[in-house]
Amino acid sequence: MNLLLESKALNKKYFPGKENEHHVLKDVDLKIEKGEFISVMGPSGSGKSTLLYNISGMDKISSGSVVFNNQELARFSEKELAGLRLTSMGFIFQHIHLLKNLSVFDNVIMSAYLAKKLSRKVINRKASDLIEKLGIAEISDNDINQASGGQLQRVGICRALINDPDIIFGDEPTGALNSKAADEIMELLAEINRGGTTVMLVTHDIKVAAKTERVVFMLDGRIVDEKVLGKYSPETCSIKEREENLTSWLVDMGF
């Protein structure tokens, strides 16, 4: 096993010790291997997004541990965590947070400039290559309000990849897209994963989860089961079969 990330007995409480205490994550154990493509499903309020925020260091855990690349996140300062997320993690959200006063190209390169690991010339070349690969070269100089939802997600993926992260986290990355755009984004994420980047997605969409390697199901703040689907290959198994297999399992889970 080649672990990239592991949580042990992870708990997250909001307003701990107060009358309105909310225990969101309850003793969550999760292992993610390098190169894995994993999705997290469950009803609204089950703790899916909170899990993503806590294992990525975006939110502070209440107890337990999170180890990323053999380093315990609790030992990092806020500045060190910010640096780790900038250089080793990429994030894609349902609603892409882009700077409206910057062009598409400038939004992509910004995190690489902040990381200060490469020269401006190398960063610009990498950004151009990513933008070309993801099919948005024609809007590179545009303002972001001149792009469609699917194009903006591609911008977000370019930005997430610019620093060659070890893992991409996605919180409902296809949730605001039509079915065609969602399929295109999932194909891009699958290609990124095949290139060796670990991907973890939070999703409600069976069609999205069916294209991942392993599906974890959460309920009331706990991981209650998981389904191993294996790497998706249309040559060995149709996506329809995977969706039907996953749907049957989710019905058994009460989803």
PDB file of C-alpha atoms in Angstrom:
ATOM      1  CA  MET A   1       0.000   0.000   0.000  1.00  0.00           C
ATOM      2  CA  ASN A   2       1.330   3.420  -1.008  1.00  0.00           C
ATOM      3  CA  LEU A   3      -0.598   5.829   1.181  1.00  0.00           C
ATOM      4  CA  LEU A   4      -0.948   9.475   0.305  1.00  0.00           C
ATOM      5  CA  LEU A   5      -3.499  10.530   2.912  1.00  0.00           C
ATOM      6  CA  GLU A   6      -4.986   8.927   6.010  1.00  0.00           C
ATOM      7  CA  SER A   7      -7.399  10.074   8.697  1.00  0.00           C
ATOM      8  CA  LYS A   8      -7.720   8.197  11.989  1.00  0.00           C
ATOM      9  CA  ALA A   9     -10.596   8.656  14.460  1.00  0.00           C
ATOM     10  CA  LEU A  10     -11.278  12.032  12.873  1.00  0.00           C
ATOM     11  CA  ASN A  11     -13.869  14.118  14.711  1.00  0.00           C
ATOM     12  CA  LYS A  12     -15.198  17.544  13.905  1.00  0.00           C
ATOM     13  CA  LYS A  13     -17.435  19.484  16.258  1.00  0.00           C
ATOM     14  CA  TYR A  14     -18.782  22.973  15.797  1.00  0.00           C
ATOM     15  CA  PHE A  15     -19.438  24.996  18.982  1.00  0.00           C
ATOM     16  CA  PRO A  16     -17.895  22.235  21.172  1.00  0.00           C
ATOM     17  CA  GLY A  17     -19.102  22.158  24.757  1.00  0.00           C
ATOM     18  CA  LYS A  18     -21.943  24.562  24.079  1.00  0.00           C
ATOM     19  CA  GLU A  19     -25.665  23.984  24.007  1.00  0.00           C
ATOM     20  CA  ASN A  20     -25.712  24.173  20.223  1.00  0.00           C
ATOM     21  CA  GLU A  21     -22.755  21.780  19.735  1.00  0.00           C
ATOM     22  CA  HIS A  22     -22.882  20.078  16.343  1.00  0.00           C
ATOM     23  CA  HIS A  23     -20.904  16.850  15.943  1.00  0.00           C
ATOM     24  CA  VAL A  24     -20.393  16.625  12.169  1.00  0.00           C
ATOM     25  CA  LEU A  25     -17.654  13.989  11.759  1.00  0.00           C
ATOM     26  CA  LYS A  26     -17.523  10.988  14.085  1.00  0.00           C
ATOM     27  CA  ASP A  27     -14.414   8.809  14.301  1.00  0.00           C
ATOM     28  CA  VAL A  28     -13.797   8.810  10.554  1.00  0.00           C
ATOM     29  CA  ASP A  29     -11.062   6.462   9.351  1.00  0.00           C
ATOM     30  CA  LEU A  30     -10.118   6.889   5.702  1.00  0.00           C
ATOM     31  CA  LYS A  31      -7.127   5.860   3.608  1.00  0.00           C
ATOM     32  CA  ILE A  32      -6.397   7.216   0.148  1.00  0.00           C
ATOM     33  CA  GLU A  33      -3.615   5.662  -1.874  1.00  0.00           C
ATOM     34  CA  LYS A  34      -1.416   7.504  -4.342  1.00  0.00           C
ATOM     35  CA  GLY A  35      -2.952   7.458  -7.795  1.00  0.00           C
ATOM     36  CA  GLU A  36      -6.423   6.522  -6.551  1.00  0.00           C
ATOM     37  CA  PHE A  37      -9.673   7.979  -7.907  1.00  0.00           C
ATOM     38  CA  ILE A  38     -12.172   8.063  -5.029  1.00  0.00           C
ATOM     39  CA  SER A  39     -15.625   9.573  -4.568  1.00  0.00           C
ATOM     40  CA  VAL A  40     -17.586  10.268  -1.387  1.00  0.00           C
ATOM     41  CA  MET A  41     -21.379  10.000  -1.418  1.00  0.00           C
ATOM     42  CA  GLY A  42     -24.160  10.286   1.122  1.00  0.00           C
ATOM     43  CA  PRO A  43     -27.272  12.308   1.944  1.00  0.00           C
ATOM     44  CA  SER A  44     -27.119  16.061   2.448  1.00  0.00           C
ATOM     45  CA  GLY A  45     -25.733  16.775   5.901  1.00  0.00           C
ATOM     46  CA  SER A  46     -23.877  13.472   6.155  1.00  0.00           C
ATOM     47  CA  GLY A  47     -20.492  15.229   6.464  1.00  0.00           C
ATOM     48  CA  LYS A  48     -19.073  14.752   2.951  1.00  0.00           C
ATOM     49  CA  SER A  49     -17.861  18.295   2.341  1.00  0.00           C
ATOM     50  CA  THR A  50     -16.757  18.698   5.949  1.00  0.00           C
ATOM     51  CA  LEU A  51     -14.602  15.610   5.527  1.00  0.00           C
ATOM     52  CA  LEU A  52     -12.958  17.120   2.440  1.00  0.00           C
ATOM     53  CA  TYR A  53     -12.279  20.401   4.218  1.00  0.00           C
ATOM     54  CA  ASN A  54     -10.791  18.655   7.254  1.00  0.00           C
ATOM     55  CA  ILE A  55      -8.515  16.180   5.505  1.00  0.00           C
ATOM     56  CA  SER A  56      -7.186  18.943   3.241  1.00  0.00           C
ATOM     57  CA  GLY A  57      -6.374  21.213   6.171  1.00  0.00           C
ATOM     58  CA  MET A  58      -8.897  23.846   5.087  1.00  0.00           C
ATOM     59  CA  ASP A  59     -10.670  23.359   8.411  1.00  0.00           C
ATOM     60  CA  LYS A  60      -9.225  22.397  11.782  1.00  0.00           C
ATOM     61  CA  ILE A  61     -10.155  18.968  13.149  1.00  0.00           C
ATOM     62  CA  SER A  62     -11.504  18.619  16.686  1.00  0.00           C
ATOM     63  CA  SER A  63      -9.693  15.357  17.456  1.00  0.00           C
ATOM     64  CA  GLY A  64      -7.998  12.440  15.754  1.00  0.00           C
ATOM     65  CA  SER A  65      -5.322  12.808  13.106  1.00  0.00           C
ATOM     66  CA  VAL A  66      -4.796  13.504   9.419  1.00  0.00           C
ATOM     67  CA  VAL A  67      -1.522  12.416   7.797  1.00  0.00           C
ATOM     68  CA  PHE A  68      -0.617  13.652   4.318  1.00  0.00           C
ATOM     69  CA  ASN A  69       2.550  12.395   2.631  1.00  0.00           C
ATOM     70  CA  ASN A  70       3.758  11.069   6.016  1.00  0.00           C
ATOM     71  CA  GLN A  71       3.249  14.436   7.676  1.00  0.00           C
ATOM     72  CA  GLU A  72       0.644  15.060  10.368  1.00  0.00           C
ATOM     73  CA  LEU A  73      -1.295  18.187   9.474  1.00  0.00           C
ATOM     74  CA  ALA A  74      -1.877  19.141  13.122  1.00  0.00           C
ATOM     75  CA  ARG A  75       1.832  19.953  13.411  1.00  0.00           C
ATOM     76  CA  PHE A  76       1.637  22.558  10.652  1.00  0.00           C
ATOM     77  CA  SER A  77       1.105  26.250  11.317  1.00  0.00           C
ATOM     78  CA  GLU A  78      -1.644  28.033   9.392  1.00  0.00           C
ATOM     79  CA  LYS A  79       0.987  29.522   7.099  1.00  0.00           C
ATOM     80  CA  GLU A  80       2.543  26.099   6.483  1.00  0.00           C
ATOM     81  CA  LEU A  81      -0.879  24.581   5.767  1.00  0.00           C
ATOM     82  CA  ALA A  82      -1.612  27.332   3.273  1.00  0.00           C
ATOM     83  CA  GLY A  83       1.691  26.599   1.565  1.00  0.00           C
ATOM     84  CA  LEU A  84       0.970  22.878   1.494  1.00  0.00           C
ATOM     85  CA  ARG A  85      -2.450  23.418  -0.086  1.00  0.00           C
ATOM     86  CA  LEU A  86      -0.946  25.800  -2.621  1.00  0.00           C
ATOM     87  CA  THR A  87       1.820  23.468  -3.770  1.00  0.00           C
ATOM     88  CA  SER A  88       0.609  19.899  -3.094  1.00  0.00           C
ATOM     89  CA  MET A  89      -3.184  20.091  -3.393  1.00  0.00           C
ATOM     90  CA  GLY A  90      -5.565  21.322  -6.065  1.00  0.00           C
ATOM     91  CA  PHE A  91      -9.191  22.284  -5.476  1.00  0.00           C
ATOM     92  CA  ILE A  92     -12.212  22.321  -7.784  1.00  0.00           C
ATOM     93  CA  PHE A  93     -15.554  23.506  -6.430  1.00  0.00           C
ATOM     94  CA  GLN A  94     -19.104  23.502  -7.750  1.00  0.00           C
ATOM     95  CA  HIS A  95     -18.971  27.272  -8.088  1.00  0.00           C
ATOM     96  CA  ILE A  96     -15.508  28.225  -9.243  1.00  0.00           C
ATOM     97  CA  HIS A  97     -13.995  31.056  -7.220  1.00  0.00           C
ATOM     98  CA  LEU A  98     -12.139  33.116  -9.804  1.00  0.00           C
ATOM     99  CA  LEU A  99     -10.994  36.724  -9.606  1.00  0.00           C
ATOM    100  CA  LYS A 100     -13.282  38.832 -11.763  1.00  0.00           C
ATOM    101  CA  ASN A 101     -10.678  41.514 -12.400  1.00  0.00           C
ATOM    102  CA  LEU A 102      -8.270  38.996 -13.972  1.00  0.00           C
ATOM    103  CA  SER A 103      -8.351  37.284 -17.356  1.00  0.00           C
ATOM    104  CA  VAL A 104      -8.716  33.524 -17.722  1.00  0.00           C
ATOM    105  CA  PHE A 105      -4.951  33.193 -18.254  1.00  0.00           C
ATOM    106  CA  ASP A 106      -4.101  35.322 -15.214  1.00  0.00           C
ATOM    107  CA  ASN A 107      -6.477  33.317 -13.015  1.00  0.00           C
ATOM    108  CA  VAL A 108      -4.658  30.134 -14.046  1.00  0.00           C
ATOM    109  CA  ILE A 109      -1.135  31.418 -13.374  1.00  0.00           C
ATOM    110  CA  MET A 110      -1.861  33.235 -10.102  1.00  0.00           C
ATOM    111  CA  SER A 111      -1.323  30.275  -7.738  1.00  0.00           C
ATOM    112  CA  ALA A 112       1.929  29.346  -9.518  1.00  0.00           C
ATOM    113  CA  TYR A 113       3.223  32.886  -9.053  1.00  0.00           C
ATOM    114  CA  LEU A 114       2.274  32.716  -5.372  1.00  0.00           C
ATOM    115  CA  ALA A 115       4.124  29.407  -4.973  1.00  0.00           C
ATOM    116  CA  LYS A 116       7.342  31.051  -6.250  1.00  0.00           C
ATOM    117  CA  LYS A 117       8.832  27.715  -7.344  1.00  0.00           C
ATOM    118  CA  LEU A 118       9.209  28.378 -11.068  1.00  0.00           C
ATOM    119  CA  SER A 119      10.263  31.256 -13.268  1.00  0.00           C
ATOM    120  CA  ARG A 120       7.639  33.445 -14.887  1.00  0.00           C
ATOM    121  CA  LYS A 121       8.607  32.063 -18.299  1.00  0.00           C
ATOM    122  CA  VAL A 122       8.102  28.439 -17.210  1.00  0.00           C
ATOM    123  CA  ILE A 123       4.813  29.268 -15.470  1.00  0.00           C
ATOM    124  CA  ASN A 124       3.439  31.014 -18.549  1.00  0.00           C
ATOM    125  CA  ARG A 125       4.420  28.075 -20.753  1.00  0.00           C
ATOM    126  CA  LYS A 126       2.809  25.566 -18.364  1.00  0.00           C
ATOM    127  CA  ALA A 127      -0.368  27.633 -18.212  1.00  0.00           C
ATOM    128  CA  SER A 128      -0.537  27.886 -21.997  1.00  0.00           C
ATOM    129  CA  ASP A 129      -0.038  24.121 -22.328  1.00  0.00           C
ATOM    130  CA  LEU A 130      -2.786  23.378 -19.774  1.00  0.00           C
ATOM    131  CA  ILE A 131      -5.214  25.834 -21.337  1.00  0.00           C
ATOM    132  CA  GLU A 132      -4.573  24.323 -24.753  1.00  0.00           C
ATOM    133  CA  LYS A 133      -4.949  20.763 -23.452  1.00  0.00           C
ATOM    134  CA  LEU A 134      -8.255  21.550 -21.763  1.00  0.00           C
ATOM    135  CA  GLY A 135      -9.646  23.184 -24.890  1.00  0.00           C
ATOM    136  CA  ILE A 136     -10.076  26.765 -23.707  1.00  0.00           C
ATOM    137  CA  ALA A 137      -7.245  28.477 -25.577  1.00  0.00           C
ATOM    138  CA  GLU A 138      -9.737  30.626 -27.481  1.00  0.00           C
ATOM    139  CA  ILE A 139     -10.881  32.328 -24.257  1.00  0.00           C
ATOM    140  CA  SER A 140      -7.433  32.636 -22.666  1.00  0.00           C
ATOM    141  CA  ASP A 141      -7.422  36.442 -22.815  1.00  0.00           C
ATOM    142  CA  ASN A 142     -11.111  36.852 -21.987  1.00  0.00           C
ATOM    143  CA  ASP A 143     -12.610  38.095 -18.758  1.00  0.00           C
ATOM    144  CA  ILE A 144     -14.186  35.254 -16.794  1.00  0.00           C
ATOM    145  CA  ASN A 145     -17.680  36.708 -17.281  1.00  0.00           C
ATOM    146  CA  GLN A 146     -17.259  35.866 -20.971  1.00  0.00           C
ATOM    147  CA  ALA A 147     -17.017  32.103 -20.306  1.00  0.00           C
ATOM    148  CA  SER A 148     -19.667  29.395 -19.914  1.00  0.00           C
ATOM    149  CA  GLY A 149     -20.036  27.235 -16.811  1.00  0.00           C
ATOM    150  CA  GLY A 150     -18.231  24.336 -18.450  1.00  0.00           C
ATOM    151  CA  GLN A 151     -15.398  26.603 -19.583  1.00  0.00           C
ATOM    152  CA  LEU A 152     -15.042  28.059 -16.093  1.00  0.00           C
ATOM    153  CA  GLN A 153     -14.710  24.568 -14.636  1.00  0.00           C
ATOM    154  CA  ARG A 154     -11.907  23.930 -17.119  1.00  0.00           C
ATOM    155  CA  VAL A 155     -10.260  27.148 -15.959  1.00  0.00           C
ATOM    156  CA  GLY A 156     -10.577  25.873 -12.392  1.00  0.00           C
ATOM    157  CA  ILE A 157      -8.982  22.556 -13.351  1.00  0.00           C
ATOM    158  CA  CYS A 158      -6.088  24.361 -15.054  1.00  0.00           C
ATOM    159  CA  ARG A 159      -5.569  26.434 -11.918  1.00  0.00           C
ATOM    160  CA  ALA A 160      -5.733  23.312  -9.737  1.00  0.00           C
ATOM    161  CA  LEU A 161      -3.089  21.579 -11.870  1.00  0.00           C
ATOM    162  CA  ILE A 162      -0.631  24.435 -12.425  1.00  0.00           C
ATOM    163  CA  ASN A 163       1.536  23.489  -9.401  1.00  0.00           C
ATOM    164  CA  ASP A 164       1.539  19.732 -10.171  1.00  0.00           C
ATOM    165  CA  PRO A 165      -0.340  18.745  -6.988  1.00  0.00           C
ATOM    166  CA  ASP A 166      -0.286  15.280  -5.438  1.00  0.00           C
ATOM    167  CA  ILE A 167      -4.068  15.296  -5.095  1.00  0.00           C
ATOM    168  CA  ILE A 168      -7.063  17.069  -6.588  1.00  0.00           C
ATOM    169  CA  PHE A 169     -10.041  17.631  -4.287  1.00  0.00           C
ATOM    170  CA  GLY A 170     -13.404  18.263  -5.941  1.00  0.00           C
ATOM    171  CA  ASP A 171     -16.544  19.349  -4.064  1.00  0.00           C
ATOM    172  CA  GLU A 172     -19.489  18.693  -6.420  1.00  0.00           C
ATOM    173  CA  PRO A 173     -17.369  19.815  -9.408  1.00  0.00           C
ATOM    174  CA  THR A 174     -20.119  18.943 -11.907  1.00  0.00           C
ATOM    175  CA  GLY A 175     -23.065  20.047  -9.775  1.00  0.00           C
ATOM    176  CA  ALA A 176     -23.743  23.283 -11.661  1.00  0.00           C
ATOM    177  CA  LEU A 177     -23.175  21.858 -15.153  1.00  0.00           C
ATOM    178  CA  ASN A 178     -25.445  20.330 -17.775  1.00  0.00           C
ATOM    179  CA  SER A 179     -24.989  16.629 -18.524  1.00  0.00           C
ATOM    180  CA  LYS A 180     -22.744  17.166 -21.567  1.00  0.00           C
ATOM    181  CA  ALA A 181     -20.388  19.523 -19.738  1.00  0.00           C
ATOM    182  CA  ALA A 182     -20.401  17.232 -16.688  1.00  0.00           C
ATOM    183  CA  ASP A 183     -19.371  14.259 -18.834  1.00  0.00           C
ATOM    184  CA  GLU A 184     -16.563  16.292 -20.378  1.00  0.00           C
ATOM    185  CA  ILE A 185     -15.255  17.380 -16.974  1.00  0.00           C
ATOM    186  CA  MET A 186     -15.307  13.801 -15.691  1.00  0.00           C
ATOM    187  CA  GLU A 187     -13.374  12.625 -18.741  1.00  0.00           C
ATOM    188  CA  LEU A 188     -10.772  15.306 -18.033  1.00  0.00           C
ATOM    189  CA  LEU A 189     -10.514  14.271 -14.372  1.00  0.00           C
ATOM    190  CA  ALA A 190     -10.181  10.624 -15.399  1.00  0.00           C
ATOM    191  CA  GLU A 191      -7.368  11.569 -17.780  1.00  0.00           C
ATOM    192  CA  ILE A 192      -5.652  13.547 -15.019  1.00  0.00           C
ATOM    193  CA  ASN A 193      -5.937  10.532 -12.733  1.00  0.00           C
ATOM    194  CA  ARG A 194      -4.506   8.220 -15.379  1.00  0.00           C
ATOM    195  CA  GLY A 195      -1.525  10.555 -15.460  1.00  0.00           C
ATOM    196  CA  GLY A 196      -0.840   9.684 -11.815  1.00  0.00           C
ATOM    197  CA  THR A 197      -2.626  12.439  -9.877  1.00  0.00           C
ATOM    198  CA  THR A 198      -4.816  11.274  -7.009  1.00  0.00           C
ATOM    199  CA  VAL A 199      -8.404  12.556  -7.205  1.00  0.00           C
ATOM    200  CA  MET A 200     -11.048  12.718  -4.465  1.00  0.00           C
ATOM    201  CA  LEU A 201     -14.545  13.946  -5.297  1.00  0.00           C
ATOM    202  CA  VAL A 202     -17.587  14.687  -3.163  1.00  0.00           C
ATOM    203  CA  THR A 203     -20.720  14.113  -5.232  1.00  0.00           C
ATOM    204  CA  HIS A 204     -24.440  13.331  -5.213  1.00  0.00           C
ATOM    205  CA  ASP A 205     -24.311  12.184  -8.829  1.00  0.00           C
ATOM    206  CA  ILE A 206     -24.272   8.439  -9.484  1.00  0.00           C
ATOM    207  CA  LYS A 207     -22.994   9.055 -13.020  1.00  0.00           C
ATOM    208  CA  VAL A 208     -19.991  10.891 -11.589  1.00  0.00           C
ATOM    209  CA  ALA A 209     -19.260   8.327  -8.880  1.00  0.00           C
ATOM    210  CA  ALA A 210     -19.561   5.443 -11.347  1.00  0.00           C
ATOM    211  CA  LYS A 211     -16.462   6.701 -13.141  1.00  0.00           C
ATOM    212  CA  THR A 212     -14.345   6.613  -9.996  1.00  0.00           C
ATOM    213  CA  GLU A 213     -12.363   3.693  -8.636  1.00  0.00           C
ATOM    214  CA  ARG A 214     -13.841   3.499  -5.132  1.00  0.00           C
ATOM    215  CA  VAL A 215     -16.999   4.974  -3.615  1.00  0.00           C
ATOM    216  CA  VAL A 216     -17.210   5.758   0.089  1.00  0.00           C
ATOM    217  CA  PHE A 217     -20.673   6.191   1.618  1.00  0.00           C
ATOM    218  CA  MET A 218     -21.227   8.522   4.572  1.00  0.00           C
ATOM    219  CA  LEU A 219     -24.209   8.718   6.911  1.00  0.00           C
ATOM    220  CA  ASP A 220     -24.611  10.910   9.987  1.00  0.00           C
ATOM    221  CA  GLY A 221     -20.939  11.840  10.071  1.00  0.00           C
ATOM    222  CA  ARG A 222     -19.561   8.332   9.702  1.00  0.00           C
ATOM    223  CA  ILE A 223     -18.223   6.203   6.860  1.00  0.00           C
ATOM    224  CA  VAL A 224     -20.594   3.257   6.909  1.00  0.00           C
ATOM    225  CA  ASP A 225     -19.497   1.330   3.819  1.00  0.00           C
ATOM    226  CA  GLU A 226     -17.552   1.503   0.584  1.00  0.00           C
ATOM    227  CA  LYS A 227     -17.829   0.037  -2.901  1.00  0.00           C
ATOM    228  CA  VAL A 228     -14.754  -0.843  -4.933  1.00  0.00           C
ATOM    229  CA  LEU A 229     -15.498  -0.456  -8.638  1.00  0.00           C
ATOM    230  CA  GLY A 230     -11.945  -0.591  -9.960  1.00  0.00           C
ATOM    231  CA  LYS A 231     -10.517   1.639 -12.656  1.00  0.00           C
ATOM    232  CA  TYR A 232     -13.097   2.462 -15.305  1.00  0.00           C
ATOM    233  CA  SER A 233     -12.355   1.074 -18.720  1.00  0.00           C
ATOM    234  CA  PRO A 234     -15.055   1.013 -21.420  1.00  0.00           C
ATOM    235  CA  GLU A 235     -13.271  -1.977 -22.957  1.00  0.00           C
ATOM    236  CA  THR A 236     -13.975  -4.185 -19.937  1.00  0.00           C
ATOM    237  CA  CYS A 237     -17.215  -2.779 -18.494  1.00  0.00           C
ATOM    238  CA  SER A 238     -19.770  -0.297 -19.786  1.00  0.00           C
ATOM    239  CA  ILE A 239     -20.508   2.799 -17.743  1.00  0.00           C
ATOM    240  CA  LYS A 240     -24.162   1.729 -17.675  1.00  0.00           C
ATOM    241  CA  GLU A 241     -23.229  -1.500 -15.915  1.00  0.00           C
ATOM    242  CA  ARG A 242     -21.192   0.424 -13.341  1.00  0.00           C
ATOM    243  CA  GLU A 243     -24.049   2.866 -12.769  1.00  0.00           C
ATOM    244  CA  GLU A 244     -26.524   0.010 -12.274  1.00  0.00           C
ATOM    245  CA  ASN A 245     -24.134  -1.759  -9.910  1.00  0.00           C
ATOM    246  CA  LEU A 246     -23.609   1.402  -7.911  1.00  0.00           C
ATOM    247  CA  THR A 247     -27.318   2.266  -7.871  1.00  0.00           C
ATOM    248  CA  SER A 248     -28.187  -1.143  -6.436  1.00  0.00           C
ATOM    249  CA  TRP A 249     -25.597  -0.703  -3.697  1.00  0.00           C
ATOM    250  CA  LEU A 250     -26.785   2.806  -2.862  1.00  0.00           C
ATOM    251  CA  VAL A 251     -30.382   1.592  -2.588  1.00  0.00           C
ATOM    252  CA  ASP A 252     -29.188  -0.973  -0.066  1.00  0.00           C
ATOM    253  CA  MET A 253     -27.490   1.884   1.804  1.00  0.00           C
ATOM    254  CA  GLY A 254     -30.832   3.723   1.924  1.00  0.00           C
ATOM    255  CA  PHE A 255     -29.693   6.527  -0.381  1.00  0.00           C
TER     256      PHE A 255
END
